[in-house]
Amino acid sequence: MDMSSHPLLASLDEPPPFPPSYPQLRRLDRSVVCQICKEPFQAPVSIQCGHSFCSACIRSSLDAMKKCPSCNEPASEGHIRRNRALEEITDSWEESRPVIHGLAHPPTSKKRPAPEPSSKPASSTGVKRMKQSPRAEGSSSRSQSPTKSRKSDIVESDIPIDLDEDENDEVLELTENDEAPCPLCQASLPISSIPMHIEKGCPPPKGKTNGMRKGNQKADWKKVFSGQGTSSKAKEVEMKRITKPNYSLATPADLRGLLSEYSLSTTGDKSALVARVQEWIILFNSNLDTSHPSSLSALRAKMSDVEASKKRDKEKGKDEMINQMASTSGLRKYAKESGGEFERLKREIIERDKRRKEEEEGKGSGRDNAIEVE
Amino acid sequence: MSTAAKRRLIRDFKRLASDPPIGISGSPNPDNIMIWNAVIFGPPDTPFEDGSFRLTLTFSDSYPNKPPTVRFVSKMFHPNIYANGELCLDILQNRWSPTYDVAAILTSVQSLLNDPNPASPANVDAAQLFKENLKEYERRVKQTVEQSWLDNPDEIESEPTASTSVQAVPA
């Protein structure tokens, strides 16, 4: 399959997904994803209809169309409100994710734990069952509460970091998911995390991060003010959002004025200036919608990164490639050159279909209907 | 650091590769991620069945706030597909949303094949036949299905310069 071989896919530095046996965790993963950028929310905001997006994403989208990207209801910048709880949820989920992933997807243990989840009684063994058969369809052990507060399921029974651990352990063998005391410092933590914990010199497993969080907020806001010199006018400007100018009425001089206020480049014709101002306003205003904003110099660096990337593309003639395809003959030429690529894609579909049929035949023996394709 | 459009496209690719819709495949041009190649198989139990149709998608820096330009490279006979391969599909124009990704676009195009929209005819012949002479319509569609199997399929229409394919059946 393409996945491992294509270099582009490797460049996406992503946490691995949850296995299909945990649809609830997958659902939770999806719920903190912005539907515009398909990444976890950054500076999440809501608009009038109630849908939420990253602040930068929705500001950018509203520049192009005044509708909610999810439900098409009319929307505008004036309706944007910070969604603080959503930010906290997203951030804390991101923090917890590696832990939960380690629990849900243990490295292959040397001793295979005893099977037979069904013979165990209910209640606390909800926990043990999960660990025993991570590959099992969640349904057998989860059927007790399929639709009830899944969150509590996950928090309470599935992540026994603080819960009582090994009372029933005489029946089970210790797997990587159980907790045990660190051989060096006696702190209790999941076995799979112990090697790393020791590597780091046995830092206490919890509580440290909480304190840091609060401290960081103040430091973050300080960053917004710093790096701007001592001009007090600049400080006032920073706390308020920038109002969008009327781009058709604004003169290049007006735009350059705005750009120089923030120490941005003033080169280019009017359309370049408009693009730069638009991009800056999005970056600046969305930066105010988060509890851990970047400094202005970080924002400026981001701006110049984007412009540099576009410039590089232009120099490599990438825009040209696209323009050439616009004409019929250009497209035909492109199609001919890419014949091999198209063939490969076609074969991919055929192989995928074959594999799927083989799987289905393996499962449903004795059935000879054609495989239903939706 | 890449632009927002590129990041999003890489993500789209990842999703398409790991969770591909049936009968659809696509990937970016190795030299330029803003250009994608895709193949759509005709949905089974339709006149388009067994066809393997080629398309290109070209993206701009405003993606996903602006839709890509989608064009069929294979020759098509369909009420909403222009002779030059362009599509008349609402989600690619006024009903576009930045929440759509490449998988969603290709799936919509595949659905369009057996579900034309008579209200916006791009190919007048096809639209007419679809309404008045379904049998003939299907015959013409099956022609394009067969054409799509050739290595260098007879692609989009152009001026009367000879095409490279060996085509006995008149277009």
Coordinates of C-alpha atoms in Angstrom, one line a residue:
Chain A
M1 CA 0.0 0.0 0.0
D2 CA 1.0 3.6 -0.5
M3 CA 1.2 4.6 3.1
S4 CA 4.6 3.5 4.0
S5 CA 6.3 4.2 0.7
H6 CA 5.3 7.7 -0.1
P7 CA 7.7 10.3 1.3
L8 CA 5.0 12.9 1.8
L9 CA 3.1 10.7 4.3
A10 CA 6.2 10.4 6.4
S11 CA 6.5 14.2 6.7
L12 CA 3.3 14.4 8.6
D13 CA 4.5 14.0 12.2
E14 CA 1.4 12.5 13.6
P15 CA 0.4 10.5 16.6
P16 CA -0.8 7.1 15.5
P17 CA -4.5 6.4 15.4
F18 CA -6.3 4.2 17.8
P19 CA -7.0 0.7 16.6
P20 CA -10.5 -0.1 15.2
S21 CA -11.3 -2.1 18.3
Y22 CA -11.7 1.2 20.2
P23 CA -14.4 3.1 18.3
Q24 CA -15.1 5.3 21.3
L25 CA -11.5 6.5 21.4
R26 CA -11.6 7.1 17.7
R27 CA -14.7 9.1 18.2
L28 CA -13.1 11.1 20.9
D29 CA -10.1 11.7 18.7
R30 CA -12.4 13.0 15.9
S31 CA -14.4 15.2 18.2
V32 CA -11.5 17.6 18.9
V33 CA -10.6 18.0 15.3
C34 CA -11.3 21.2 13.4
Q35 CA -13.3 20.3 10.3
I36 CA -11.5 22.9 8.2
C37 CA -7.9 21.9 8.8
K38 CA -8.6 18.4 10.0
E39 CA -6.2 18.9 12.9
P40 CA -6.9 19.3 16.6
F41 CA -8.3 22.7 17.5
Q42 CA -6.0 25.6 17.9
A43 CA -7.5 28.6 19.5
P44 CA -11.0 27.2 19.0
V45 CA -13.9 29.5 18.5
S46 CA -17.6 29.1 17.9
I47 CA -19.8 31.0 15.6
Q48 CA -23.5 31.8 15.8
C49 CA -24.8 28.4 14.7
G50 CA -22.8 26.7 17.4
H51 CA -20.2 25.1 15.2
S52 CA -16.6 25.5 16.3
F53 CA -13.3 25.8 14.4
C54 CA -9.8 27.0 14.9
S55 CA -9.9 30.8 15.0
A56 CA -7.5 31.2 12.1
C57 CA -9.4 28.6 10.0
I58 CA -12.8 30.2 10.4
R59 CA -11.5 33.7 9.9
S60 CA -9.8 32.6 6.7
S61 CA -12.9 30.8 5.6
L62 CA -15.2 33.8 6.3
D63 CA -12.9 35.9 4.1
A64 CA -14.0 33.6 1.3
M65 CA -17.6 33.0 2.1
K66 CA -19.9 34.3 4.8
K67 CA -21.4 30.9 5.7
C68 CA -20.7 28.3 8.3
P69 CA -18.6 25.6 6.6
S70 CA -20.5 22.9 8.4
C71 CA -24.1 23.9 8.1
N72 CA -24.2 26.7 5.6
E73 CA -26.0 29.1 8.0
P74 CA -25.0 32.7 7.4
A75 CA -22.0 33.7 9.5
S76 CA -19.6 36.6 10.0
E77 CA -16.5 37.6 12.0
G78 CA -18.7 39.5 14.5
H79 CA -20.1 36.2 15.6
I80 CA -16.8 34.7 16.6
R81 CA -16.5 33.8 20.3
R82 CA -13.7 32.1 22.0
N83 CA -14.6 28.6 23.1
R84 CA -12.5 28.2 26.2
A85 CA -13.8 24.9 27.4
L86 CA -13.1 23.4 24.0
E87 CA -9.5 24.6 24.1
E88 CA -9.0 23.0 27.5
I89 CA -10.6 19.8 26.3
T90 CA -8.4 19.7 23.2
D91 CA -5.2 20.5 25.1
S92 CA -5.9 18.0 27.9
W93 CA -6.8 15.3 25.4
E94 CA -3.6 15.9 23.5
E95 CA -1.7 15.6 26.7
S96 CA -3.5 12.4 27.7
R97 CA -3.4 10.8 24.3
P98 CA 0.0 9.1 24.5
V99 CA -0.9 7.6 27.8
I100 CA -4.2 6.3 26.6
H101 CA -2.6 5.1 23.4
G102 CA -0.1 3.1 25.4
L103 CA -2.8 1.5 27.3
A104 CA -5.0 0.7 24.4
H105 CA -2.1 -0.5 22.2
P106 CA 0.4 -2.3 24.3
P107 CA 3.7 -3.4 22.9
T108 CA 3.6 -7.2 22.3
S109 CA 4.0 -8.7 25.7
K110 CA 6.1 -11.8 26.3
K111 CA 3.5 -13.7 28.2
R112 CA 0.2 -13.8 26.4
P113 CA -2.4 -13.2 29.1
A114 CA -5.1 -15.8 29.8
P115 CA -8.0 -15.6 27.4
E116 CA -11.7 -16.2 28.2
P117 CA -13.0 -12.7 28.9
S118 CA -16.6 -13.9 29.0
S119 CA -16.1 -16.2 32.0
K120 CA -15.2 -13.3 34.2
P121 CA -17.9 -11.5 36.2
A122 CA -18.7 -7.9 35.4
S123 CA -17.9 -4.8 37.5
S124 CA -14.2 -4.2 38.1
T125 CA -13.2 -6.8 35.6
G126 CA -14.3 -4.3 32.9
V127 CA -10.8 -3.0 33.4
K128 CA -9.0 -6.3 33.2
R129 CA -10.9 -7.5 30.2
M130 CA -9.8 -4.5 28.2
K131 CA -6.2 -5.2 28.9
Q132 CA -6.5 -8.9 28.3
S133 CA -7.9 -8.7 24.9
P134 CA -7.0 -5.5 23.3
R135 CA -7.8 -6.9 19.9
A136 CA -11.2 -8.1 20.8
E137 CA -14.3 -6.3 19.5
G138 CA -15.1 -3.9 22.3
S139 CA -18.6 -5.2 22.2
S140 CA -18.3 -8.2 24.5
S141 CA -17.0 -6.4 27.5
R142 CA -18.4 -3.0 26.7
S143 CA -22.0 -4.1 26.0
Q144 CA -23.0 -3.2 29.5
S145 CA -23.0 0.5 28.7
P146 CA -22.7 1.0 25.0
T147 CA -24.4 4.4 24.9
K148 CA -24.1 5.7 28.4
S149 CA -21.4 8.1 29.5
R150 CA -18.6 6.8 27.5
K151 CA -16.4 9.4 29.0
S152 CA -16.7 8.0 32.4
D153 CA -16.1 4.5 31.0
I154 CA -12.8 5.7 29.6
V155 CA -11.8 7.8 32.6
E156 CA -12.7 5.5 35.3
S157 CA -12.5 1.9 34.2
D158 CA -10.0 2.0 31.4
I159 CA -7.2 4.0 32.8
P160 CA -6.5 2.7 36.2
I161 CA -3.7 5.0 36.9
D162 CA -5.0 6.0 40.3
L163 CA -7.5 3.3 40.8
D164 CA -6.9 0.2 42.9
E165 CA -4.7 -1.9 40.9
D166 CA -3.9 -5.5 41.4
E167 CA -6.3 -7.0 43.9
N168 CA -7.6 -9.5 41.4
D169 CA -4.2 -10.1 40.0
E170 CA -3.7 -13.6 41.3
V171 CA -6.0 -14.7 38.4
L172 CA -4.1 -12.6 35.8
E173 CA -0.5 -12.4 34.7
L174 CA 0.9 -9.0 34.7
T175 CA 0.8 -7.4 31.3
E176 CA 2.4 -4.2 30.2
N177 CA -0.8 -2.3 31.1
D178 CA -0.9 -3.0 34.8
E179 CA 0.7 -0.7 37.3
A180 CA 3.7 -1.6 39.3
P181 CA 6.1 0.2 41.5
C182 CA 9.3 1.5 39.8
P183 CA 12.2 -0.6 41.0
L184 CA 14.2 2.5 41.7
C185 CA 11.9 5.1 43.3
Q186 CA 8.9 2.9 44.1
A187 CA 6.5 5.3 42.3
S188 CA 3.5 3.5 40.9
L189 CA 3.0 3.7 37.2
P190 CA 2.1 1.6 34.2
I191 CA 4.7 -0.9 33.4
S192 CA 5.1 0.2 29.9
S193 CA 6.1 3.6 31.0
I194 CA 8.7 2.5 33.6
P195 CA 11.7 2.2 31.2
M196 CA 11.2 5.8 30.0
H197 CA 10.6 6.9 33.5
I198 CA 13.9 5.5 34.7
E199 CA 15.7 6.9 31.7
K200 CA 14.5 10.4 32.7
G201 CA 15.8 9.9 36.2
C202 CA 12.6 8.9 38.0
P203 CA 10.6 12.1 37.9
P204 CA 7.4 11.9 40.0
P205 CA 4.8 10.6 37.6
K206 CA 2.0 13.2 38.1
G207 CA 1.2 16.6 39.4
K208 CA 4.2 18.3 38.0
T209 CA 2.5 19.4 34.8
N210 CA -0.4 21.0 36.5
G211 CA 1.6 23.6 38.2
M212 CA 3.5 24.4 35.1
R213 CA 0.3 25.1 33.1
K214 CA -0.9 28.0 35.2
G215 CA 2.6 29.5 35.3
N216 CA 2.8 29.2 31.6
Q217 CA -0.3 31.3 30.9
K218 CA 1.3 34.4 32.4
A219 CA 4.5 33.8 30.6
D220 CA 2.6 33.3 27.4
W221 CA 0.9 36.7 27.7
K222 CA 4.2 38.3 28.5
K223 CA 5.5 37.0 25.3
V224 CA 2.8 38.9 23.4
F225 CA 4.0 42.1 24.8
S226 CA 7.7 41.5 24.7
G227 CA 9.8 42.0 21.5
Q228 CA 7.8 45.0 20.6
G229 CA 10.1 47.6 21.9
T230 CA 9.0 50.2 24.5
S231 CA 6.6 52.1 22.4
S232 CA 3.3 52.3 24.4
K233 CA 1.3 52.8 21.3
A234 CA 2.4 49.4 20.2
K235 CA 1.2 47.9 23.5
E236 CA -2.3 49.3 23.1
V237 CA -2.5 47.9 19.6
E238 CA -1.6 44.4 20.7
M239 CA -4.5 43.8 23.0
K240 CA -7.3 44.7 20.5
R241 CA -8.2 42.9 17.4
I242 CA -7.4 44.5 14.1
T243 CA -10.5 45.6 12.2
K244 CA -10.5 44.7 8.6
P245 CA -10.0 47.7 6.3
N246 CA -12.2 48.1 3.3
Y247 CA -9.8 46.7 0.8
S248 CA -11.4 48.3 -2.3
L249 CA -11.3 51.7 -0.8
A250 CA -7.9 51.5 0.9
T251 CA -4.9 52.9 -0.9
P252 CA -1.5 51.1 -1.1
A253 CA -0.3 53.8 1.3
D254 CA -3.0 53.0 3.8
L255 CA -2.0 49.3 3.6
R256 CA 1.7 50.0 3.9
G257 CA 0.9 52.1 7.0
L258 CA -0.9 49.2 8.6
L259 CA 1.9 46.8 7.7
S260 CA 4.7 49.1 9.1
E261 CA 2.8 49.5 12.4
Y262 CA 3.6 45.8 12.9
S263 CA 7.0 45.9 11.4
L264 CA 6.0 43.9 8.3
S265 CA 7.3 44.1 4.8
T266 CA 5.7 46.9 2.7
T267 CA 6.9 45.6 -0.7
G268 CA 4.7 44.6 -3.6
D269 CA 1.8 46.0 -5.5
K270 CA -1.6 46.5 -4.1
S271 CA -2.8 43.0 -4.4
A272 CA 0.4 41.7 -2.7
L273 CA -0.2 44.2 0.1
V274 CA -3.8 43.2 0.5
A275 CA -2.9 39.6 0.7
R276 CA -0.3 40.3 3.3
V277 CA -2.7 42.5 5.4
Q278 CA -5.4 39.8 5.2
E279 CA -3.0 37.1 6.3
W280 CA -1.6 39.2 9.1
I281 CA -5.1 40.1 10.4
I282 CA -6.0 36.4 10.5
L283 CA -2.8 35.5 12.3
F284 CA -3.0 38.4 14.8
N285 CA -6.7 38.2 15.6
S286 CA -6.7 34.4 16.0
N287 CA -3.7 34.7 18.2
L288 CA -5.9 36.6 20.7
D289 CA -8.4 33.7 20.8
T290 CA -6.2 31.3 22.7
S291 CA -4.9 31.1 26.2
H292 CA -1.4 30.5 25.1
P293 CA -0.7 33.0 22.4
S294 CA 2.5 33.3 20.4
S295 CA 4.7 36.4 20.5
L296 CA 4.3 38.9 17.7
S297 CA 7.8 38.0 16.5
A298 CA 6.7 34.4 16.2
L299 CA 3.7 35.5 14.1
R300 CA 5.9 37.6 11.9
A301 CA 8.2 34.6 11.4
K302 CA 5.3 32.5 10.4
M303 CA 4.3 35.1 7.9
S304 CA 7.7 35.2 6.3
D305 CA 7.9 31.4 6.3
V306 CA 4.7 31.3 4.2
E307 CA 5.8 33.9 1.8
A308 CA 9.2 32.2 1.4
S309 CA 7.5 28.9 0.7
K310 CA 5.3 30.5 -2.0
K311 CA 8.4 32.2 -3.5
R312 CA 10.2 28.9 -3.6
D313 CA 7.3 27.3 -5.4
K314 CA 7.2 30.0 -7.9
E315 CA 10.9 29.7 -8.6
K316 CA 10.6 26.0 -9.1
G317 CA 7.9 26.7 -11.7
K318 CA 5.2 24.9 -9.9
D319 CA 2.6 27.5 -10.7
E320 CA 3.6 27.1 -14.3
M321 CA 2.9 23.4 -14.2
I322 CA -0.7 24.2 -13.2
N323 CA -1.2 26.9 -15.8
Q324 CA 0.0 24.6 -18.6
M325 CA -2.7 22.1 -17.7
A326 CA -5.4 24.7 -18.1
S327 CA -5.5 24.2 -21.9
T328 CA -6.8 21.1 -23.5
S329 CA -3.6 20.3 -25.2
G330 CA -1.7 21.0 -22.0
L331 CA -3.9 18.6 -20.1
R332 CA -3.5 16.0 -22.7
K333 CA 0.2 16.3 -22.6
Y334 CA 0.1 16.0 -18.8
A335 CA -2.1 13.0 -19.0
K336 CA 0.3 11.3 -21.4
E337 CA 3.3 12.0 -19.2
S338 CA 1.5 10.7 -16.1
G339 CA 0.2 7.6 -17.8
G340 CA 2.3 5.5 -15.5
E341 CA 0.9 7.2 -12.4
F342 CA -2.7 6.6 -13.6
E343 CA -2.0 3.0 -14.3
R344 CA -0.6 2.5 -10.8
L345 CA -3.7 4.1 -9.3
K346 CA -5.9 1.8 -11.3
R347 CA -4.0 -1.2 -10.2
E348 CA -4.3 -0.1 -6.7
I349 CA -8.1 -0.2 -6.9
I350 CA -8.1 -3.6 -8.5
E351 CA -5.8 -5.0 -5.8
R352 CA -7.8 -3.5 -3.0
D353 CA -10.9 -5.0 -4.4
K354 CA -9.2 -8.4 -4.7
R355 CA -8.0 -8.3 -1.1
R356 CA -11.5 -7.3 0.1
K357 CA -13.1 -10.2 -1.8
E358 CA -10.5 -12.6 -0.4
E359 CA -11.3 -11.5 3.1
E360 CA -15.0 -11.8 2.7
E361 CA -14.7 -15.2 1.2
G362 CA -12.5 -16.3 4.0
K363 CA -15.3 -15.1 6.5
G364 CA -18.4 -16.2 4.8
S365 CA -17.8 -19.7 3.6
G366 CA -20.5 -21.3 1.5
R367 CA -21.9 -18.1 0.2
D368 CA -21.6 -17.5 -3.4
N369 CA -23.3 -14.3 -4.0
A370 CA -21.4 -11.5 -5.6
I371 CA -19.9 -9.2 -3.1
E372 CA -22.1 -6.2 -2.4
V373 CA -20.3 -3.0 -3.3
E374 CA -21.9 0.1 -2.0
Chain B
M1 CA 7.1 25.1 7.2
S2 CA 4.6 24.5 4.5
T3 CA 1.6 26.6 3.8
A4 CA -1.8 25.7 5.2
A5 CA -2.9 24.4 1.9
K6 CA 0.0 21.9 1.7
R7 CA -0.5 20.7 5.2
R8 CA -4.1 20.0 4.5
L9 CA -3.3 18.2 1.3
I10 CA -0.9 15.9 3.0
R11 CA -3.5 15.1 5.5
D12 CA -6.1 14.5 2.8
F13 CA -3.6 12.1 1.2
K14 CA -3.1 10.3 4.4
R15 CA -6.8 9.8 4.9
L16 CA -7.3 8.7 1.3
A17 CA -4.5 6.2 1.6
S18 CA -5.5 4.8 4.9
D19 CA -9.3 4.7 4.4
P20 CA -10.0 4.7 0.6
P21 CA -13.5 4.8 -0.6
I22 CA -14.4 1.8 -2.8
G23 CA -13.4 2.1 -6.4
I24 CA -11.4 5.3 -5.9
S25 CA -7.8 6.1 -5.7
G26 CA -5.7 9.3 -5.9
S27 CA -2.4 10.7 -5.1
P28 CA -0.4 13.9 -5.5
N29 CA 2.0 14.4 -8.4
P30 CA 5.4 13.5 -6.9
D31 CA 6.8 16.9 -8.1
N32 CA 4.0 19.1 -7.1
I33 CA 1.5 18.4 -4.3
M34 CA -0.9 20.9 -5.7
I35 CA -1.6 18.6 -8.7
W36 CA -3.3 15.3 -8.0
N37 CA -4.0 12.3 -10.2
A38 CA -7.0 10.2 -9.5
V39 CA -8.8 7.2 -10.9
I40 CA -12.5 6.5 -10.4
F41 CA -14.1 3.1 -11.2
G42 CA -17.6 3.3 -12.5
P43 CA -20.1 2.2 -9.9
P44 CA -21.3 -1.4 -10.3
D45 CA -24.8 -2.0 -11.6
T46 CA -24.6 1.2 -13.7
P47 CA -23.8 1.7 -17.3
F48 CA -20.5 3.1 -16.1
E49 CA -19.6 -0.2 -14.5
D50 CA -16.0 -1.5 -15.1
G51 CA -14.9 1.9 -16.5
S52 CA -11.7 3.2 -15.1
F53 CA -11.8 7.0 -15.5
R54 CA -8.9 9.3 -15.0
L55 CA -9.0 12.7 -13.6
T56 CA -6.8 15.5 -12.4
L57 CA -7.3 17.9 -9.5
T58 CA -5.4 21.2 -9.2
F59 CA -5.3 23.1 -6.0
S60 CA -4.5 26.6 -5.1
D61 CA -3.0 28.2 -2.0
S62 CA -6.4 29.1 -0.8
Y63 CA -7.4 25.4 -0.4
P64 CA -9.5 24.4 1.4
N65 CA -11.3 27.8 1.3
K66 CA -11.5 27.4 -2.5
P67 CA -12.3 24.2 -4.3
P68 CA -9.8 22.5 -6.6
T69 CA -10.3 22.5 -10.4
V70 CA -11.3 19.0 -11.3
R71 CA -11.1 17.7 -14.9
F72 CA -11.7 14.3 -16.4
V73 CA -8.8 13.2 -18.6
S74 CA -10.7 10.2 -19.9
K75 CA -13.3 10.8 -22.5
M76 CA -16.7 10.9 -20.9
F77 CA -20.3 10.9 -22.0
H78 CA -22.4 12.4 -19.2
P79 CA -24.9 15.3 -19.0
N80 CA -22.8 17.2 -16.5
I81 CA -19.4 16.7 -18.0
Y82 CA -18.1 19.1 -20.6
A83 CA -16.3 17.9 -23.7
N84 CA -13.0 19.3 -22.3
G85 CA -13.4 17.2 -19.1
E86 CA -14.6 19.9 -16.8
L87 CA -17.4 19.1 -14.4
C88 CA -20.6 20.9 -13.6
L89 CA -20.9 19.8 -10.0
D90 CA -22.4 22.1 -7.3
I91 CA -20.0 21.2 -4.5
L92 CA -17.1 22.3 -6.7
Q93 CA -18.7 25.7 -7.3
N94 CA -21.3 27.4 -5.1
R95 CA -21.9 24.6 -2.7
W96 CA -18.2 24.1 -1.8
S97 CA -17.3 23.9 1.8
P98 CA -13.8 23.9 3.4
T99 CA -14.8 20.8 5.3
Y100 CA -14.7 18.7 2.1
D101 CA -11.5 16.9 1.4
V102 CA -10.2 15.0 -1.6
A103 CA -11.9 11.8 -0.6
A104 CA -15.2 13.6 -0.3
I105 CA -14.7 15.3 -3.7
L106 CA -13.9 12.0 -5.5
T107 CA -16.8 10.2 -3.9
S108 CA -19.2 13.0 -5.0
V109 CA -17.8 12.7 -8.5
Q110 CA -18.3 9.0 -8.5
S111 CA -21.9 9.4 -7.3
L112 CA -22.6 12.0 -10.0
L113 CA -21.9 9.4 -12.7
N114 CA -25.1 7.5 -12.2
D115 CA -27.0 10.4 -10.9
P116 CA -26.8 13.3 -13.4
N117 CA -28.4 16.6 -12.7
P118 CA -30.6 17.5 -15.7
A119 CA -30.9 21.1 -14.5
S120 CA -27.3 22.0 -15.4
P121 CA -26.4 20.3 -18.7
A122 CA -22.8 20.5 -19.8
N123 CA -23.1 18.0 -22.6
V124 CA -26.3 18.7 -24.4
D125 CA -26.4 15.5 -26.4
A126 CA -25.9 13.4 -23.3
A127 CA -28.6 15.3 -21.4
Q128 CA -31.0 14.9 -24.2
L129 CA -30.4 11.2 -24.7
F130 CA -30.6 10.6 -21.0
K131 CA -34.1 12.1 -21.0
E132 CA -35.4 10.7 -24.3
N133 CA -33.5 7.6 -25.2
L134 CA -32.0 5.8 -22.3
K135 CA -30.9 2.9 -24.3
E136 CA -28.9 4.9 -26.7
Y137 CA -27.5 6.9 -23.8
E138 CA -26.3 3.8 -22.1
R139 CA -24.7 2.6 -25.4
R140 CA -22.7 5.8 -25.6
V141 CA -21.7 5.5 -22.0
K142 CA -20.5 2.0 -22.5
Q143 CA -18.3 3.2 -25.4
T144 CA -16.5 5.5 -23.0
V145 CA -16.2 2.6 -20.6
E146 CA -14.4 0.6 -23.2
Q147 CA -12.2 3.5 -24.2
S148 CA -11.1 3.9 -20.7
W149 CA -9.4 0.6 -20.8
L150 CA -6.9 1.5 -23.5
D151 CA -3.4 2.4 -22.3
N152 CA -3.5 5.8 -23.9
P153 CA -7.2 6.3 -23.8
D154 CA -8.8 8.6 -26.3
E155 CA -8.9 11.6 -24.0
I156 CA -10.7 14.9 -24.0
E157 CA -12.0 16.3 -27.3
S158 CA -9.9 18.7 -29.2
E159 CA -9.4 20.0 -32.7
P160 CA -9.4 17.4 -35.5
T161 CA -5.8 16.4 -34.9
A162 CA -5.4 12.6 -34.9
S163 CA -5.5 11.0 -31.5
T164 CA -3.0 8.3 -30.7
S165 CA -5.5 5.6 -29.8
V166 CA -6.6 2.9 -32.2
Q167 CA -10.3 3.6 -32.2
A168 CA -12.6 1.8 -34.5
V169 CA -15.8 3.1 -33.0
P170 CA -16.6 6.6 -33.9
A171 CA -16.9 9.0 -31.0

